[in-house]
Coordinates of C-alpha atoms in Angstrom, one line a residue:
X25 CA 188.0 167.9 69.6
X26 CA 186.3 169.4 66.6
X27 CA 183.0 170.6 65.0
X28 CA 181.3 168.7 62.8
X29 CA 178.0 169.3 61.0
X30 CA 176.6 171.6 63.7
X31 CA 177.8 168.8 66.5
X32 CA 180.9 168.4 68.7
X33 CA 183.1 165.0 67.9
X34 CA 185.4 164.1 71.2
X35 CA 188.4 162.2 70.9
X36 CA 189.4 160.5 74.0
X37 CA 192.7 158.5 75.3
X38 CA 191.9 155.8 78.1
X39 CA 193.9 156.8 81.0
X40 CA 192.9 154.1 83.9
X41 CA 191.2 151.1 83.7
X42 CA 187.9 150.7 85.7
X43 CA 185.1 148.1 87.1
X44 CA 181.7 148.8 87.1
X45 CA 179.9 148.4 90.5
X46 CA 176.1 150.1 89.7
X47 CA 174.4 151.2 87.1
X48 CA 171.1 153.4 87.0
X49 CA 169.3 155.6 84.7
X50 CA 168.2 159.2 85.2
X51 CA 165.1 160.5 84.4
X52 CA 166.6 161.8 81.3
X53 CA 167.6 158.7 80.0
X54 CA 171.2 159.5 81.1
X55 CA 172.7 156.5 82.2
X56 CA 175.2 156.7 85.3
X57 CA 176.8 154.7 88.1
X58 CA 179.9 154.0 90.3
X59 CA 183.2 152.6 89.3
X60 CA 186.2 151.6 91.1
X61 CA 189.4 152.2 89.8
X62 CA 191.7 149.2 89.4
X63 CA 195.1 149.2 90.4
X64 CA 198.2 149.2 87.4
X65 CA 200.8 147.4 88.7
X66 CA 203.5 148.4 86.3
X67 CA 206.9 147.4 86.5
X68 CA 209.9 149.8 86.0
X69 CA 211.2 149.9 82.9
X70 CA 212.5 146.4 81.2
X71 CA 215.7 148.3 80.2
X72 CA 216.3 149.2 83.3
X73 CA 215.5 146.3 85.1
X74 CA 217.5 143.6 83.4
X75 CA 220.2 146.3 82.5
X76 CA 224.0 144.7 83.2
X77 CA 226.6 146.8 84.6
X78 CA 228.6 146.8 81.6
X79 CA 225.7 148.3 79.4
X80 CA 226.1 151.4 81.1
X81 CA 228.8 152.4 79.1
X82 CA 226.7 151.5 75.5
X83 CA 224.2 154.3 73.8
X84 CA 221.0 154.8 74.7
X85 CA 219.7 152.9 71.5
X86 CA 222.7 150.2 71.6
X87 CA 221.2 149.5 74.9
X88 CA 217.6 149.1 74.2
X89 CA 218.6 147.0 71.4
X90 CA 220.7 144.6 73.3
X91 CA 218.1 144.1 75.7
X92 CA 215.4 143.7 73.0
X93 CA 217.6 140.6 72.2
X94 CA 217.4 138.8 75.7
X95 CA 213.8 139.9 76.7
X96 CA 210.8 139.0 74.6
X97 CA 209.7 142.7 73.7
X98 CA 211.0 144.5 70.7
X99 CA 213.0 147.8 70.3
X100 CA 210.2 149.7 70.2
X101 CA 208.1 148.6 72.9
X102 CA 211.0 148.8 74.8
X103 CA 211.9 152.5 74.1
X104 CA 208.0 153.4 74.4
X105 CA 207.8 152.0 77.7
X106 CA 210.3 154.7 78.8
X107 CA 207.8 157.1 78.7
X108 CA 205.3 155.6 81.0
X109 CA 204.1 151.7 80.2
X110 CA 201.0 151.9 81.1
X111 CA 200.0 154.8 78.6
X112 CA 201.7 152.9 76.2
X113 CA 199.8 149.2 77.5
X114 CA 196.4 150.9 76.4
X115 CA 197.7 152.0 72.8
X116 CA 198.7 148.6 72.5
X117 CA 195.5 147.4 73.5
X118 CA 193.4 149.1 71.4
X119 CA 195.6 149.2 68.1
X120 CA 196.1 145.5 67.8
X121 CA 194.3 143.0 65.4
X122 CA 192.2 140.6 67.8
X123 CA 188.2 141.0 68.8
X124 CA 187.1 142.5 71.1
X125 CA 186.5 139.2 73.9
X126 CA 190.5 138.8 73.7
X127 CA 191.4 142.8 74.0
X128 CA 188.7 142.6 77.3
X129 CA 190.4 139.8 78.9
X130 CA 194.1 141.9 78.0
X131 CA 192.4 145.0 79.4
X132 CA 191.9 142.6 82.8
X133 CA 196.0 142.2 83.0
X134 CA 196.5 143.6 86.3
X135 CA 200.2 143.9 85.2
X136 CA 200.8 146.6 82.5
X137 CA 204.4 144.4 81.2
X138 CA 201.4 141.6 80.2
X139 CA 199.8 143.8 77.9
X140 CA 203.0 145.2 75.7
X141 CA 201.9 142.5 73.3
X142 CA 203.9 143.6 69.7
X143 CA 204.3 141.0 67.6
X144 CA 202.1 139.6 65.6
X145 CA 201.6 136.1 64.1
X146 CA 199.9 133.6 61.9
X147 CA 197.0 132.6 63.4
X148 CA 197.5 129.1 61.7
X149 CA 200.9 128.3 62.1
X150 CA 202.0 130.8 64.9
X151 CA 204.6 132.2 62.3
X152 CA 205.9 135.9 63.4
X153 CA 204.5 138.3 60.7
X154 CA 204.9 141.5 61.7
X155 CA 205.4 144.2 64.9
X156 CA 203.5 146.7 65.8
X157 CA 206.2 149.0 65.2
X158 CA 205.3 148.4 61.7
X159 CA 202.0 149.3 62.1
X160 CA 200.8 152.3 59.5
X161 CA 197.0 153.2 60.3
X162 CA 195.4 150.6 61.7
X163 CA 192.5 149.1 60.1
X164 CA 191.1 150.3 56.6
X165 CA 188.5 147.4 55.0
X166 CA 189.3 145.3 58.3
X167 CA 192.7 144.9 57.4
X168 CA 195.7 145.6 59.5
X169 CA 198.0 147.6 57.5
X170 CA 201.8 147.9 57.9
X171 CA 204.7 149.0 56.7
X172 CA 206.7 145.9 56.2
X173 CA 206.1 141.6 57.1
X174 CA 208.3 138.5 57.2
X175 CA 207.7 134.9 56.7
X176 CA 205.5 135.7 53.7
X177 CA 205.3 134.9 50.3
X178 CA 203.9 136.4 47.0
X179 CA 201.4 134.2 44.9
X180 CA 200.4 135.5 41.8
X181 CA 200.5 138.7 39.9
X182 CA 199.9 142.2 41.0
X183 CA 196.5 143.6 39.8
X184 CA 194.9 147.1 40.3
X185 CA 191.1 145.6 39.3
X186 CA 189.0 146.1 42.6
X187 CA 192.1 147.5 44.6
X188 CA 190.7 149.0 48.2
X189 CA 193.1 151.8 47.4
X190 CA 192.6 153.6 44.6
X191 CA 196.7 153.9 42.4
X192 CA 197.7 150.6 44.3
X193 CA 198.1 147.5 42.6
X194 CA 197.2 144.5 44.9
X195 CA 199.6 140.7 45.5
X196 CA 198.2 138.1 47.3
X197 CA 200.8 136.9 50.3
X198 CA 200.4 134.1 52.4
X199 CA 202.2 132.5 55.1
X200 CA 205.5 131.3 54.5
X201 CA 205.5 128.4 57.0
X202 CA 202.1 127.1 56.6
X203 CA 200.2 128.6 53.0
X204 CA 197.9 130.2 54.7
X205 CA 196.2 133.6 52.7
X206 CA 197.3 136.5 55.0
X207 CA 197.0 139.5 53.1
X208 CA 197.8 141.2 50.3
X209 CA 200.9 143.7 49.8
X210 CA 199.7 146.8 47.8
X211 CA 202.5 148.8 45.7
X212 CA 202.6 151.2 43.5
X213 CA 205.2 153.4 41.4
X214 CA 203.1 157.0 41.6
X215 CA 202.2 157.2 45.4
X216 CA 203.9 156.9 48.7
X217 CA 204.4 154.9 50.4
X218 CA 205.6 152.6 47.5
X219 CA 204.5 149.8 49.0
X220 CA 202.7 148.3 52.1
X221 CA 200.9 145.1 53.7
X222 CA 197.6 144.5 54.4
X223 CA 196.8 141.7 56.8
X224 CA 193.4 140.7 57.1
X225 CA 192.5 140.0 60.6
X226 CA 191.2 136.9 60.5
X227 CA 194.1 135.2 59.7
X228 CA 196.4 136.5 62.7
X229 CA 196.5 137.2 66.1
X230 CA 199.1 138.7 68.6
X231 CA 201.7 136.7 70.1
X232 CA 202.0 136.1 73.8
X233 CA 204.8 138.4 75.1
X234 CA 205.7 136.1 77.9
X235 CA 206.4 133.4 75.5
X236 CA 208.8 134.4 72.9
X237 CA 207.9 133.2 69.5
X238 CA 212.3 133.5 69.0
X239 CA 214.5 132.1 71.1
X240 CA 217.1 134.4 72.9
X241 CA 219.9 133.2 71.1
X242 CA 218.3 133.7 67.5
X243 CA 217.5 137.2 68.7
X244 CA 220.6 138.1 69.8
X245 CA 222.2 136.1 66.5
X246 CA 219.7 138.5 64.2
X247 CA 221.2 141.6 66.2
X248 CA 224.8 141.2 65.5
X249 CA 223.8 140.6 61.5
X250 CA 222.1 144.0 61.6

């Protein structure tokens, strides 16, 4: 919370999700009504849950990461859940790149597991481009910036004429699979970051975390290279 031209600007988290059951108007104009508080179901932990007896012995990370390769979330959704899912759910919820129709009918899940949605896609092709772990500040000129992408490629020059951020020269990317325009990937050799992505949010769209855009055996193939 903080001041701000003689007002008061309030920052809020959402904690629990609600339904609306009246709605009336005081004599002041103040609107106000009754709500119900829906039920989370949340699951325990994924780690936990599908942990084999033999992981015990592994690392704490060695273990998250091992069953980041036979479960459909990544690393990082997986080690954020520890700290409660359904906190984490509504982050998830609000940070990723879809309108607001589809982040309503996430926010309906009853089931917090069916809203840790991190990986986002083409929107054409279905092509994984990026996870939310790569996320950097959300949106800035509705685009969807982040640290790093895959399954793109470069098409032209880089250019600093009309850049949306000012010492960043500007590439177009599109979709590796398909050729669709995704975004742009903005470097530069004075500022850091040195380089970033930004995906505009028209072209993509999460992925459905209880269908796994990799199988489990290329997941778990990608973990042993790393």
């Amino acid at each position: 919370m903080h001041e701000n031209d003689g007002g008061v600007t309030v920052q809020a988290m959402g904690r629990q999700r609600c339904r609306i059951l009246t709605r009336r108007s005081a004599v002041n104009g103040m609107p106000y009504g009754e709500v119900r508080v829906l039920e989370e179901v949340e699951l325990p932990p994924i780690s936990r849950a599908l942990q084999p007896i033999s992981f015990s012995r592994l690392s704490s990370s060695k273990n998250l990461r091992y069953c980041a390769a036979i479960t459909s979330h990544s690393y990082f959704a997986l080690k954020m859940s520890l700290t409660g899912a359904t906190a984490f759910s509504y982050w998830v919820a609000a940070n990723l790149p879809i309108d607001m129709e589809t982040r309503l009918r996430l926010l309906t899940e009853p089931c917090t597991d069916r809203r840790l949605i991190d990986i986002i896609i083409c929107k054409n092709c279905g092509s994984t481009l990026c996870r939310m772990e790569h996320m950097i500040t959300g949106y800035v000129h509705d685009l969807f910036t982040v640290s790093e992408v895959t399954s793109t490629t470069a098409r032209g020059q880089p250019s600093a004429e009309y850049s949306w951020f000012p010492g960043y020269k500007w590439t177009i990317h599109e979709c590796a699979n398909c050729g669709q325009h995704v975004g742009w990937r903005f470097t530069s050799s004075k500022l850091l970051p040195a380089s970033f992505f930004g995906l505009t949010r028209s072209a993509i769209r999460p992925a459905d975390s209880r269908h796994p855009v990799a199988s489990n055996v290329q997941r778990i193939e990608q973990l042993a290279i790393v």
